[in-house]
Coordinates of C-alpha atoms and ligand atoms in Angstrom, one line a residue:
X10 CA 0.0 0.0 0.0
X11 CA 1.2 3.2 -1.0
X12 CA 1.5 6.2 1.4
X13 CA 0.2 9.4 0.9
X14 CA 1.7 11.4 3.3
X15 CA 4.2 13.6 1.7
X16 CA 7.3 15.7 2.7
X17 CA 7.5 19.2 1.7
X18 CA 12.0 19.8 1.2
X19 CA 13.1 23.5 1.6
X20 CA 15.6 25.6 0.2
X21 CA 16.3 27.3 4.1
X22 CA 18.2 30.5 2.5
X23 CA 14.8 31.3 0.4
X24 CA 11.9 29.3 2.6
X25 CA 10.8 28.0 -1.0
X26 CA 9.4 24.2 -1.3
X27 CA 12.3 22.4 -3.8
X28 CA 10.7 19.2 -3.6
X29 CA 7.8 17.0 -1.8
X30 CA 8.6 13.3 -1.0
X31 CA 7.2 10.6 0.4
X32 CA 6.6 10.3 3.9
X33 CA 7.5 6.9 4.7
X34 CA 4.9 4.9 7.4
X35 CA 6.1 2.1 8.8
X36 CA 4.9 -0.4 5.9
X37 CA 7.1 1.5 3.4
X38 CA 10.0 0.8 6.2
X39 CA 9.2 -2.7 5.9
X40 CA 9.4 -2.8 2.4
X41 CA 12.3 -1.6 2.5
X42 CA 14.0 -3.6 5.3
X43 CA 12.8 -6.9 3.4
X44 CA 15.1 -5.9 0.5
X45 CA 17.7 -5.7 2.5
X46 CA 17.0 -8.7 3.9
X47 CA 16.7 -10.4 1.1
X48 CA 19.2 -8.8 -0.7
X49 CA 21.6 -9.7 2.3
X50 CA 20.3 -13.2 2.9
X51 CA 20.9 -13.9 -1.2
X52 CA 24.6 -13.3 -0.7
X53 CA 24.2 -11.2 -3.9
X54 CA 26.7 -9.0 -2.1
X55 CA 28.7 -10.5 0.5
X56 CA 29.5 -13.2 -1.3
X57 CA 31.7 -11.0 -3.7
X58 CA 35.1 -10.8 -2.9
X59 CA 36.6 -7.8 -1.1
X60 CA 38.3 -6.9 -4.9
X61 CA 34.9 -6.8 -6.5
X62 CA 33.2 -4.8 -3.7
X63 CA 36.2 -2.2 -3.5
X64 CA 36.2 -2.3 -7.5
X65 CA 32.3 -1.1 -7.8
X66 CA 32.7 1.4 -4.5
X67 CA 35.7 3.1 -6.6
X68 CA 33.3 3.3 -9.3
X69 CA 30.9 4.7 -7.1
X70 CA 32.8 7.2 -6.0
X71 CA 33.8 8.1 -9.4
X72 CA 30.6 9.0 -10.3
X73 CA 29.8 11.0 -7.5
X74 CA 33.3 13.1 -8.4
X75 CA 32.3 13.6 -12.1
X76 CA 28.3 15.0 -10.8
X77 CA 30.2 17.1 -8.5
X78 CA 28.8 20.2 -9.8
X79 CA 25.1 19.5 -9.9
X80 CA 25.6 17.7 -6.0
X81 CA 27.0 20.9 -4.4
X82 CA 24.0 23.2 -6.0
X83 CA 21.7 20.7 -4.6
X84 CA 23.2 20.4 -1.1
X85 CA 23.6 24.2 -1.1
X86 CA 20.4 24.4 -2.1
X87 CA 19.0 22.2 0.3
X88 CA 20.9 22.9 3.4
X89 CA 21.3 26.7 2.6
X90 CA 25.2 26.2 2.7
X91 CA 27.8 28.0 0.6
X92 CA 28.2 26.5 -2.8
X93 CA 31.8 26.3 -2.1
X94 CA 31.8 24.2 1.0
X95 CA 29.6 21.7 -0.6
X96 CA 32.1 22.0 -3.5
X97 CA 35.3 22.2 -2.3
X98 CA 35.0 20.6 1.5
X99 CA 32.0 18.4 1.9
X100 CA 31.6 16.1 -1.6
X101 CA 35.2 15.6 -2.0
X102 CA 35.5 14.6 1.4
X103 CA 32.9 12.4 0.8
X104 CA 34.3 10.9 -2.7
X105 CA 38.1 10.2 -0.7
X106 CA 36.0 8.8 2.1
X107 CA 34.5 6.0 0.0
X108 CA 37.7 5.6 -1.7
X109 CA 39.7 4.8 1.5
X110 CA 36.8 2.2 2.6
X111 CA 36.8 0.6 -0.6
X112 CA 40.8 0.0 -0.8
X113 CA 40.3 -0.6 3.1
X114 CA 38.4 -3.5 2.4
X115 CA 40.4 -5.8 0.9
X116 CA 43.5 -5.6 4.2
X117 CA 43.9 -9.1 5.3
X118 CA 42.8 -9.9 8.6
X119 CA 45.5 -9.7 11.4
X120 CA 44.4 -11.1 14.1
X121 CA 44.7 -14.8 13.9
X122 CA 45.2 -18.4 13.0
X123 CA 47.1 -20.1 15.2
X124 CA 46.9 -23.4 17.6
X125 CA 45.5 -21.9 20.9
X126 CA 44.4 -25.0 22.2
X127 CA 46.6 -28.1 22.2
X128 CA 44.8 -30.3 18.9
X129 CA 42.9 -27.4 18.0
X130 CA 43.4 -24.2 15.4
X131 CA 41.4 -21.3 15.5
X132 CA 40.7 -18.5 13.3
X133 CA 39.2 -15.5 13.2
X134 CA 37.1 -14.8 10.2
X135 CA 35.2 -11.0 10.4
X136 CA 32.2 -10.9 8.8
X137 CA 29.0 -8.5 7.9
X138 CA 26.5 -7.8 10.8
X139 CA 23.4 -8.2 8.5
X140 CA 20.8 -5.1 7.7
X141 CA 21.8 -1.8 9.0
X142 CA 20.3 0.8 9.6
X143 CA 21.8 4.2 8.7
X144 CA 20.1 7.6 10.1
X145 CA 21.8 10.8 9.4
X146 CA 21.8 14.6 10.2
X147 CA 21.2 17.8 8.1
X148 CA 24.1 19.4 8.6
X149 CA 26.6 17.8 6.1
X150 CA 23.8 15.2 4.3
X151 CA 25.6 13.7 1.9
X152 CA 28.9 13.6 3.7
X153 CA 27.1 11.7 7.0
X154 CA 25.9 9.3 4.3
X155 CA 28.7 8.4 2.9
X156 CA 30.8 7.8 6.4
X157 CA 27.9 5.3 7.0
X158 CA 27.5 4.1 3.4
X159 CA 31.4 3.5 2.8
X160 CA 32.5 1.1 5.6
X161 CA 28.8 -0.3 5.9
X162 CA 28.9 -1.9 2.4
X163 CA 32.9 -2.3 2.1
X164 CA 32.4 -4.7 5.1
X165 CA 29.1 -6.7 2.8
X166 CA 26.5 -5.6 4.6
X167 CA 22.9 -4.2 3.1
X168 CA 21.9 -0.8 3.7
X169 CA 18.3 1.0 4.6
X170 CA 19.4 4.9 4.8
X171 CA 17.2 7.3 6.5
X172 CA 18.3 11.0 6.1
X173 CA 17.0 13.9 7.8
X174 CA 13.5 14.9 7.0
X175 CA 15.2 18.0 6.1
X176 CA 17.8 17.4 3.4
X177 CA 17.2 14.2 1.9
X178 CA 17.8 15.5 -1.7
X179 CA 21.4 14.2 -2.0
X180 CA 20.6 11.0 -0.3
X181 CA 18.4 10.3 -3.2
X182 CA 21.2 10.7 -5.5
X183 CA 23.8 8.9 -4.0
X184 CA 21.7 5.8 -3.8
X185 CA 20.9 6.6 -7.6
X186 CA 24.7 6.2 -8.7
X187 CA 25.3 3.4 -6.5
X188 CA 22.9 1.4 -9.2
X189 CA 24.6 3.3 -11.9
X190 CA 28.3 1.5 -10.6
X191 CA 27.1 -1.6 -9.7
X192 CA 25.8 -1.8 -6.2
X193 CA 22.8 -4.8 -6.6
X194 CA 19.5 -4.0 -6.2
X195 CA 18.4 -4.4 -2.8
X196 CA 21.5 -3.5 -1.2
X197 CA 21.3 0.2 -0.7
X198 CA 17.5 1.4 -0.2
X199 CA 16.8 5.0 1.1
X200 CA 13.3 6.1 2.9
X201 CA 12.4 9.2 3.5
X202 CA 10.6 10.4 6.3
X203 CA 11.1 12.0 9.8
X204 CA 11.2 10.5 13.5
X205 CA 8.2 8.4 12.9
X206 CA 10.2 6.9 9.7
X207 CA 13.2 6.5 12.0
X208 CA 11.3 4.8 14.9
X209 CA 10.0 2.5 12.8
X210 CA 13.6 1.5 10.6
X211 CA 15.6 1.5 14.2
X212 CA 13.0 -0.6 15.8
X213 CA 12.3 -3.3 13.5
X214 CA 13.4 -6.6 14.0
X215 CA 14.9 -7.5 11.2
X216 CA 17.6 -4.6 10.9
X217 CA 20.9 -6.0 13.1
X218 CA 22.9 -2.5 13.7
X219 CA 22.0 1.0 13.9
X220 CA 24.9 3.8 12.9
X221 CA 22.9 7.2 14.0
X222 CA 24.4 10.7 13.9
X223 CA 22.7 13.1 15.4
X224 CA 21.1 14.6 19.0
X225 CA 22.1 13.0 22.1
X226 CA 18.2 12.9 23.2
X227 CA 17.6 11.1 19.8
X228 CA 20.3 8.9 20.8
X229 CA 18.4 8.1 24.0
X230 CA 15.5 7.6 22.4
X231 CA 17.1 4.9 19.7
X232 CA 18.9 2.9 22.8
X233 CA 15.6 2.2 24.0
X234 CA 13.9 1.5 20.3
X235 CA 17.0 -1.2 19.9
X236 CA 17.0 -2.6 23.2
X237 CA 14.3 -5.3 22.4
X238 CA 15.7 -6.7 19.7
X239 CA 19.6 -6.3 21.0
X240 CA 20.8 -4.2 18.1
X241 CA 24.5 -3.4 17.7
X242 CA 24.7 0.6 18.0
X243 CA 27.2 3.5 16.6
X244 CA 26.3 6.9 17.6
X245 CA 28.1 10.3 16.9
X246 CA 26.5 12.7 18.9
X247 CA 26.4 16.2 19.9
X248 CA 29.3 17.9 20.6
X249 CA 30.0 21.1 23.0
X250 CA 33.7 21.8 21.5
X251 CA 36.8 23.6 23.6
X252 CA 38.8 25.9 22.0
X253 CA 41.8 26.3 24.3
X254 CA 44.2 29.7 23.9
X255 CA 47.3 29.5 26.0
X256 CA 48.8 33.4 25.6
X257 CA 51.8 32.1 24.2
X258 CA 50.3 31.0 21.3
X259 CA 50.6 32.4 17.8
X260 CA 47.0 34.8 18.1
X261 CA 46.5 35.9 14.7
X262 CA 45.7 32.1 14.2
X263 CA 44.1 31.1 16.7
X264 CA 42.0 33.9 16.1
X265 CA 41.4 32.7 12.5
X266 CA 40.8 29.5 13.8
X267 CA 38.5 30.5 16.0
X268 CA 36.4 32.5 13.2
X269 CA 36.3 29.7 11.0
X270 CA 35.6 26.8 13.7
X271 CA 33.2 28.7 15.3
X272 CA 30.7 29.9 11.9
X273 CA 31.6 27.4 9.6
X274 CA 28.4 25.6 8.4
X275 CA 26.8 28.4 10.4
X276 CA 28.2 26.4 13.6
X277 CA 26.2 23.4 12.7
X278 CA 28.4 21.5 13.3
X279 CA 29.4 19.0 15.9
X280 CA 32.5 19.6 16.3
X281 CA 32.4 23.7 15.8
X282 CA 34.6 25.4 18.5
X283 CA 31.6 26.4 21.1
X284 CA 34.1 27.5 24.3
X285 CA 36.6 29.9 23.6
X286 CA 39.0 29.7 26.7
X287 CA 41.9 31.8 26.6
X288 CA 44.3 32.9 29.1
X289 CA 43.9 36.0 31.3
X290 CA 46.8 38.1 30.0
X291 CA 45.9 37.7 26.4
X292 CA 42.1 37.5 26.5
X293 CA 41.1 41.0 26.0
X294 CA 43.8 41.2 22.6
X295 CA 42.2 38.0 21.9
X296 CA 38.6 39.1 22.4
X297 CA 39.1 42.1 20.4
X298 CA 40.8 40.9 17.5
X299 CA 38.2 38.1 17.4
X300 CA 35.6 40.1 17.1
X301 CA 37.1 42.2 14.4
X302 CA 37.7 39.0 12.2
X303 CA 34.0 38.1 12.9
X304 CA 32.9 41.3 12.0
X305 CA 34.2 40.5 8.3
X306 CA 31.9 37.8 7.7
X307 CA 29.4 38.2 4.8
X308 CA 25.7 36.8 6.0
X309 CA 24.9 35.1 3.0
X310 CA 28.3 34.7 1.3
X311 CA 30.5 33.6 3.8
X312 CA 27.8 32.1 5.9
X313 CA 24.4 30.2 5.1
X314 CA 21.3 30.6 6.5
X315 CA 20.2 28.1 9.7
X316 CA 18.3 24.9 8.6
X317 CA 14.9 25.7 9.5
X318 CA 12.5 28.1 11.4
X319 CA 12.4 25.8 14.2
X320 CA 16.3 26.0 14.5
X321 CA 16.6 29.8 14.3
X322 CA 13.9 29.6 17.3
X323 CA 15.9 27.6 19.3
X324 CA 19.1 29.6 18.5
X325 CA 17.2 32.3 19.8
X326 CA 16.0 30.7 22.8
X327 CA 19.5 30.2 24.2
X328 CA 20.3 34.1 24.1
X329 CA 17.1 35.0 25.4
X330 CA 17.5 32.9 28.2
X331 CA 21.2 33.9 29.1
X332 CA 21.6 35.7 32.2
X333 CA 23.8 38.4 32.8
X334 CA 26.1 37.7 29.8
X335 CA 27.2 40.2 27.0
X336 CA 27.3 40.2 23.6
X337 CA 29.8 41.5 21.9
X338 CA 28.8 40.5 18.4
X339 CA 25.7 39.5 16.3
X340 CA 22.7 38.1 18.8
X341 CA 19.9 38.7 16.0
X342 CA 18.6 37.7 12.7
X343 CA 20.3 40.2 10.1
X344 CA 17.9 42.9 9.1
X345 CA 19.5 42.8 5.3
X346 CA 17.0 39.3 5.3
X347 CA 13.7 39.4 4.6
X348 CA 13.6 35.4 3.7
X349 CA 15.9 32.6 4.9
X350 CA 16.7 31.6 8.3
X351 CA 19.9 33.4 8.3
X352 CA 21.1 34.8 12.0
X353 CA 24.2 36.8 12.6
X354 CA 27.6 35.2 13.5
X355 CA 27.1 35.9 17.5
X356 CA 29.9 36.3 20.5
X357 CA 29.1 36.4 23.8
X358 CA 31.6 36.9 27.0
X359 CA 30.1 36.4 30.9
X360 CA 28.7 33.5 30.8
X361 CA 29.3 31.5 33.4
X362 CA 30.5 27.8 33.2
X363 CA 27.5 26.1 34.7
X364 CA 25.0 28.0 32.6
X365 CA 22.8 26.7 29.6
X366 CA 25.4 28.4 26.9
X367 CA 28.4 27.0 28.1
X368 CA 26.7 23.2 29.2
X369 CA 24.3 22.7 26.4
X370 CA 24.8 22.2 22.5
X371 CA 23.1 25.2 20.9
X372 CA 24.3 24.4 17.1
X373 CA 24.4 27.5 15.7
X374 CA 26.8 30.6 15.4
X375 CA 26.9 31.4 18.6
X376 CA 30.5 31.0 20.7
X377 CA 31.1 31.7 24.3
X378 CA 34.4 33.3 25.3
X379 CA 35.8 32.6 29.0
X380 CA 39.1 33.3 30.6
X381 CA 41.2 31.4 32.3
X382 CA 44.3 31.2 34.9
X383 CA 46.3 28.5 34.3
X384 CA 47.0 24.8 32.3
X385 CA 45.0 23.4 35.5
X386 CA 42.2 25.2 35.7
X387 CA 41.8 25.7 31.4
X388 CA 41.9 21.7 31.2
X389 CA 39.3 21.6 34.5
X390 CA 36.8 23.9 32.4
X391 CA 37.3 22.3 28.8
X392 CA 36.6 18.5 30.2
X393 CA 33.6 20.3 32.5
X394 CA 30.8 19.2 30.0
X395 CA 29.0 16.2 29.2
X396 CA 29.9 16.0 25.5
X397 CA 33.7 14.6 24.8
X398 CA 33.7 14.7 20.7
X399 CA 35.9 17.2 19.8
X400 CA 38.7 20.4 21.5
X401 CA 41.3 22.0 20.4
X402 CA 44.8 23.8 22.3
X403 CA 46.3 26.4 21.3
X404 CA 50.1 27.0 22.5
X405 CA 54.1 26.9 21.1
X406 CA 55.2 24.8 24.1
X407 CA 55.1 21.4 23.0
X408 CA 54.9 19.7 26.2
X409 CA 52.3 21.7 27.4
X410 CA 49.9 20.6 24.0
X411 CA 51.3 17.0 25.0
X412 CA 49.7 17.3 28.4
X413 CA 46.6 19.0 27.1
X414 CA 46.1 16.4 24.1
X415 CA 46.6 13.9 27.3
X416 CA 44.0 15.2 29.6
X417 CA 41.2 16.3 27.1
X418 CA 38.3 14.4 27.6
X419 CA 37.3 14.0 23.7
X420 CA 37.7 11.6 21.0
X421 CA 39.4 14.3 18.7
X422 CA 41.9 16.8 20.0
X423 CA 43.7 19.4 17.7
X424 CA 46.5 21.4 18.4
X425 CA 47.1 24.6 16.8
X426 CA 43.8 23.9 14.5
X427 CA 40.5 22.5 15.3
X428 CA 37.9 21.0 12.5
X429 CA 40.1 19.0 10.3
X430 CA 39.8 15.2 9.8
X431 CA 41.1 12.3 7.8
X432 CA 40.0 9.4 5.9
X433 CA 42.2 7.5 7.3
X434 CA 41.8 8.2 11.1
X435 CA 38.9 7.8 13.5
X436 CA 35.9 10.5 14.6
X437 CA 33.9 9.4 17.5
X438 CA 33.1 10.9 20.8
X439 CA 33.9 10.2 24.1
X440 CA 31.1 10.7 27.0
X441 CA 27.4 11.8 26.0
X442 CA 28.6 12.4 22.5
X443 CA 28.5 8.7 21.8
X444 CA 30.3 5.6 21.0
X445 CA 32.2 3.9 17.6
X446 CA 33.7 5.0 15.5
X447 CA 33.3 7.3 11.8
X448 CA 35.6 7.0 9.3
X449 CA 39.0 5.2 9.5
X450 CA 39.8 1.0 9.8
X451 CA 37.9 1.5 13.1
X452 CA 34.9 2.3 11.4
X453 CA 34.8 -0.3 9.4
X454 CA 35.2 -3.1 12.4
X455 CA 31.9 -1.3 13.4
X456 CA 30.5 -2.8 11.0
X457 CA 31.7 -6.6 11.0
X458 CA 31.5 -8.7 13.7
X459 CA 33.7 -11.7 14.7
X460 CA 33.4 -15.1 14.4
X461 CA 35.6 -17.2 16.2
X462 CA 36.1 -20.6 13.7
X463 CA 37.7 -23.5 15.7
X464 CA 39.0 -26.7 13.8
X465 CA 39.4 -30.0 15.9
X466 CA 42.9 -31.3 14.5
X467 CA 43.8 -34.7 15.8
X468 CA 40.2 -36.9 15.2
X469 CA 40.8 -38.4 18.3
X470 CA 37.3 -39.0 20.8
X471 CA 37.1 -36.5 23.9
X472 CA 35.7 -37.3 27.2
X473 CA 33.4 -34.8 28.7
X474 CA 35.3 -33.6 31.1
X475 CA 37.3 -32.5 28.0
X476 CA 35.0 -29.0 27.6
X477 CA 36.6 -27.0 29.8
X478 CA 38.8 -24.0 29.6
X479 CA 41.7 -25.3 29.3
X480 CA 41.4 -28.5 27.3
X481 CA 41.9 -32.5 28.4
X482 CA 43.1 -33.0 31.9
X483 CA 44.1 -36.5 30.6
Ligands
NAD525 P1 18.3 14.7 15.2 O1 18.7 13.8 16.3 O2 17.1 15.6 15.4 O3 17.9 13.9 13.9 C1 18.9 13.0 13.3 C2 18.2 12.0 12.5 O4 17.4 11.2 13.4 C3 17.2 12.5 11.5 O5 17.2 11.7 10.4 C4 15.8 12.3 12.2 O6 14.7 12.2 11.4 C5 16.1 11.0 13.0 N1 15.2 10.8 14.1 C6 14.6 11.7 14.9 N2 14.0 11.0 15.9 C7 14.2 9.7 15.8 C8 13.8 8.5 16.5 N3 13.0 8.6 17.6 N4 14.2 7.3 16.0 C9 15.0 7.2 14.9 N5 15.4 8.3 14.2 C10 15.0 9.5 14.6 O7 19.6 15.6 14.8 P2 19.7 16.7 13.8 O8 19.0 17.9 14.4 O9 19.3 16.3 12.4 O10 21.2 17.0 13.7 C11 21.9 17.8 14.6 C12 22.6 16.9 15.7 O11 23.5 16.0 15.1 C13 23.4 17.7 16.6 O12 23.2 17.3 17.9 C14 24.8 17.4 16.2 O13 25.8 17.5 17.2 C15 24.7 16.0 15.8 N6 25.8 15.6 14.9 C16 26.8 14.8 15.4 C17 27.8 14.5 14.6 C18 29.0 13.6 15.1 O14 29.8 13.2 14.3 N7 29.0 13.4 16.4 C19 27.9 14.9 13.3 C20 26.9 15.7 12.8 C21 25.8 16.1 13.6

């Protein structure tokens, strides 16, 4: 039975309807989840070897690089982000993302074969956990997709991808030239919907693991949709960033750093720098030139709009709700607007460490700036949140970044620079911000599990006292 419910998709710099889409009920989820199933229980993709997986992901990716243009006008469009970050950061991100899974997919095991049991040899052999489930964020759509796409389908697995409610445009695509290069049918299927879509793919029985990006209260919420049919979970979650500036380091970056880390994607981001700490002696220089930099930013150019009305309200809500704090830049939509959910890059100082703006994630322009007195007290404040994704440090001494990187609480420090990542190495957060791992050969373990195979070598008949740990007494 087809659903009528449909799904009106925004352009959030304009407020125009792009596109309406199906609303998928919880039969449409199960129509999709049986492909997968199916698809999974046919071998039609597992059973390739790792080569021809890793052969048709290249292609994959390929694709994707040569509709590069027509992908970043529809994420910009979509999400309301800078043509040039969807251009030049997020899609080709994405495209060396897929490569690395693919090429990661074919590394021989390590661990191993060997005789760990006297007349016995075990081995290890890693294979795919079955359907997963794949729900992803608005903030960097077709990027999230393909750090759960990659390593879920280099590891063999079958895919049912639910993107936000809110920018499933490039989703759509994706999963088109995934067919185009090869990927069987059945192995990839995308539904659109929002959190009644999602509670019906992360609850169903027939899906194995859930990889979820998004709000830690979301992430609550799919704990306890898994938790009766024992799903294996991988959440990135919200993030409440450090940005740590010792005075001795160089501030004419940190203070660029700071700009772009703190409005880049309009500071949707889960890892955008959210704390400013810097030390006493340099935090009025600091302050000042930071908010001269800030002041530079073009509304509309350099920064996009928020993603919807809802998420300019709750922007909002957070400043009208600060007590006794100042701030020293933006706090308001930009007059200049008359459309789009655009609000001004925004600094505030005075807040203090237990209130909402410093504890809570806002996820949106909006950066706190605090001083502090020393290494012991700057580490103290930067760990003092629930969220553990992402902080950087700022300083020339290289023992004192050592002891920083050491003592940060979060599952990505930077020193001297805060937002970049790698194909190659892990994103996941520590704390409240969630568990397993994005990207990297970590990520794609998430997505396997192991089996333990043990061979009986000498034919010889056992006694029953045989089965215990540490094999026959004699
Ligand atoms: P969200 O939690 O509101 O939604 C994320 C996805 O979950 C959407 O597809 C949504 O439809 C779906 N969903 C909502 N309720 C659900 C339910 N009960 N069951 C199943 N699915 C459900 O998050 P958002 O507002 O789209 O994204 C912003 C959040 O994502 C921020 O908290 C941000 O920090 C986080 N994020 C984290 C990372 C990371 O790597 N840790 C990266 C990007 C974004």
């Amino acid at each position: 039975m087809k659903t009528m419910k449909k799904l009106a998709v925004l352009n959030p710099a304009t407020e125009e309807t792009i596109t309406e889409l199906a609303d998928a009920g919880p039969q449409d989820v199960d129509r999709a989840v049986a492909r997968a199933k199916k698809a999974f229980d046919s071998r039609c993709w597992s059973g390739k070897t790792p080569a021809e997986r890793a052969a048709i992901i290249h292609k994959w990716a390929g694709l994707i690089e040569s509709n590069l243009a027509s992908l970043a006008e529809l994420e910009s469009r979509n999400t309301g982000k800078p043509l040039k970050l969807a251009r030049d950061g997020d899609i080709p991100f994405a495209v060396d993302n897929l490569r690395f899974f693919a090429a990661a997919a074919r590394l021989p095991e390590s661990a191993g074969t060997a005789e760990y049991s006297a007349g016995y040899t075990s081995f290890i052999q890693r294979e795919p956990v079955g359907v997963t489930a794949l729900v992803t964020p608005w903030n960097y759509p077709l990027m999230m997709a393909a750090w759960k796409l990659g390593p879920a389908l280099a590891a063999g697995n079958t895919c049912v991808i639910k993107p936000s409610e809110l920018t499933p445009l490039t989703t759509l695509e994706l999963a088109k030239l995934a067919a185009e290069a090869g990927i069987p049918e059945g192995v990839l299927n995308v539904v659109t919907g929002a959190e009644e879509t999602g509670r019906a793919l992360t609850s169903h029985p027939d899906v194995r693991m859930i990889s979820f990006t998004g709000d830690t209260e979301t992430g609550r919420k799919i704990m306890g949709q898994a938790a009766p049919t024992v799903k294996r979970l991988t959440f990135e979650l919200g993030g409440k960033a450090p940005f740590v500036v010792f005075a001795d380091a160089d501030l004419a970056a940190a203070v660029q750093g700071a700009v772009v880390a703190s409005f880049v994607n309009c500071g949707q981001d889960c890892t955008a720098a959210t704390r400013i700490y810097v030390e006493k002696n340099a935090f009025q220089k600091f302050s000042d030139d930071f908010v001269k930099e800030a002041t530079k930013l073009r509304v509309g150019t350099d920064m996009g709009p928020l993603i919807s009305a809802e998420q300019r309200d709750r922007v909002e809500g957070f400043l009208k709700r600060a007590k006794g704090v100042k701030i020293i830049l933006g706090g308001k939509r930009p007059p200049a607007f008359k459309k789009g959910f655009f609000f001004e890059p925004t600094i505030v100082s005075g807040a203090t460490q237990s209130s909402e703006l410093v504890q809570s994630e806002v996820f949106g322009p909006v950066v706190c700036l605090l001083p502090f007195k020393d290494e012991a007290q700057a580490l103290a404040l930067a760990n003092d949140v629930r969220y553990g994704l992402a902080g950087s440090v700022w300083t020339k001494d290289v023992q004192r970044a050592l002891r920083m990187a050491r003592g940060l609480r979060f599952g990505t420090v930077w020193v001297n620079d805060h937002l970049p990542l790698a194909s190659e190495m892990p994103h996941g957060g520590f704390k409240e911000s969630g568990f397993g791992k994005d990207l990297s050969k970590y990520a794609l373990e998430e997505y396997t599990v192991a089996k333990h195979v043990m061979l009986e070598t000498t034919g010889a008949a056992r006694k029953p006292w045989h089965y215990t740990a540490f094999g026959d007494p004699g």
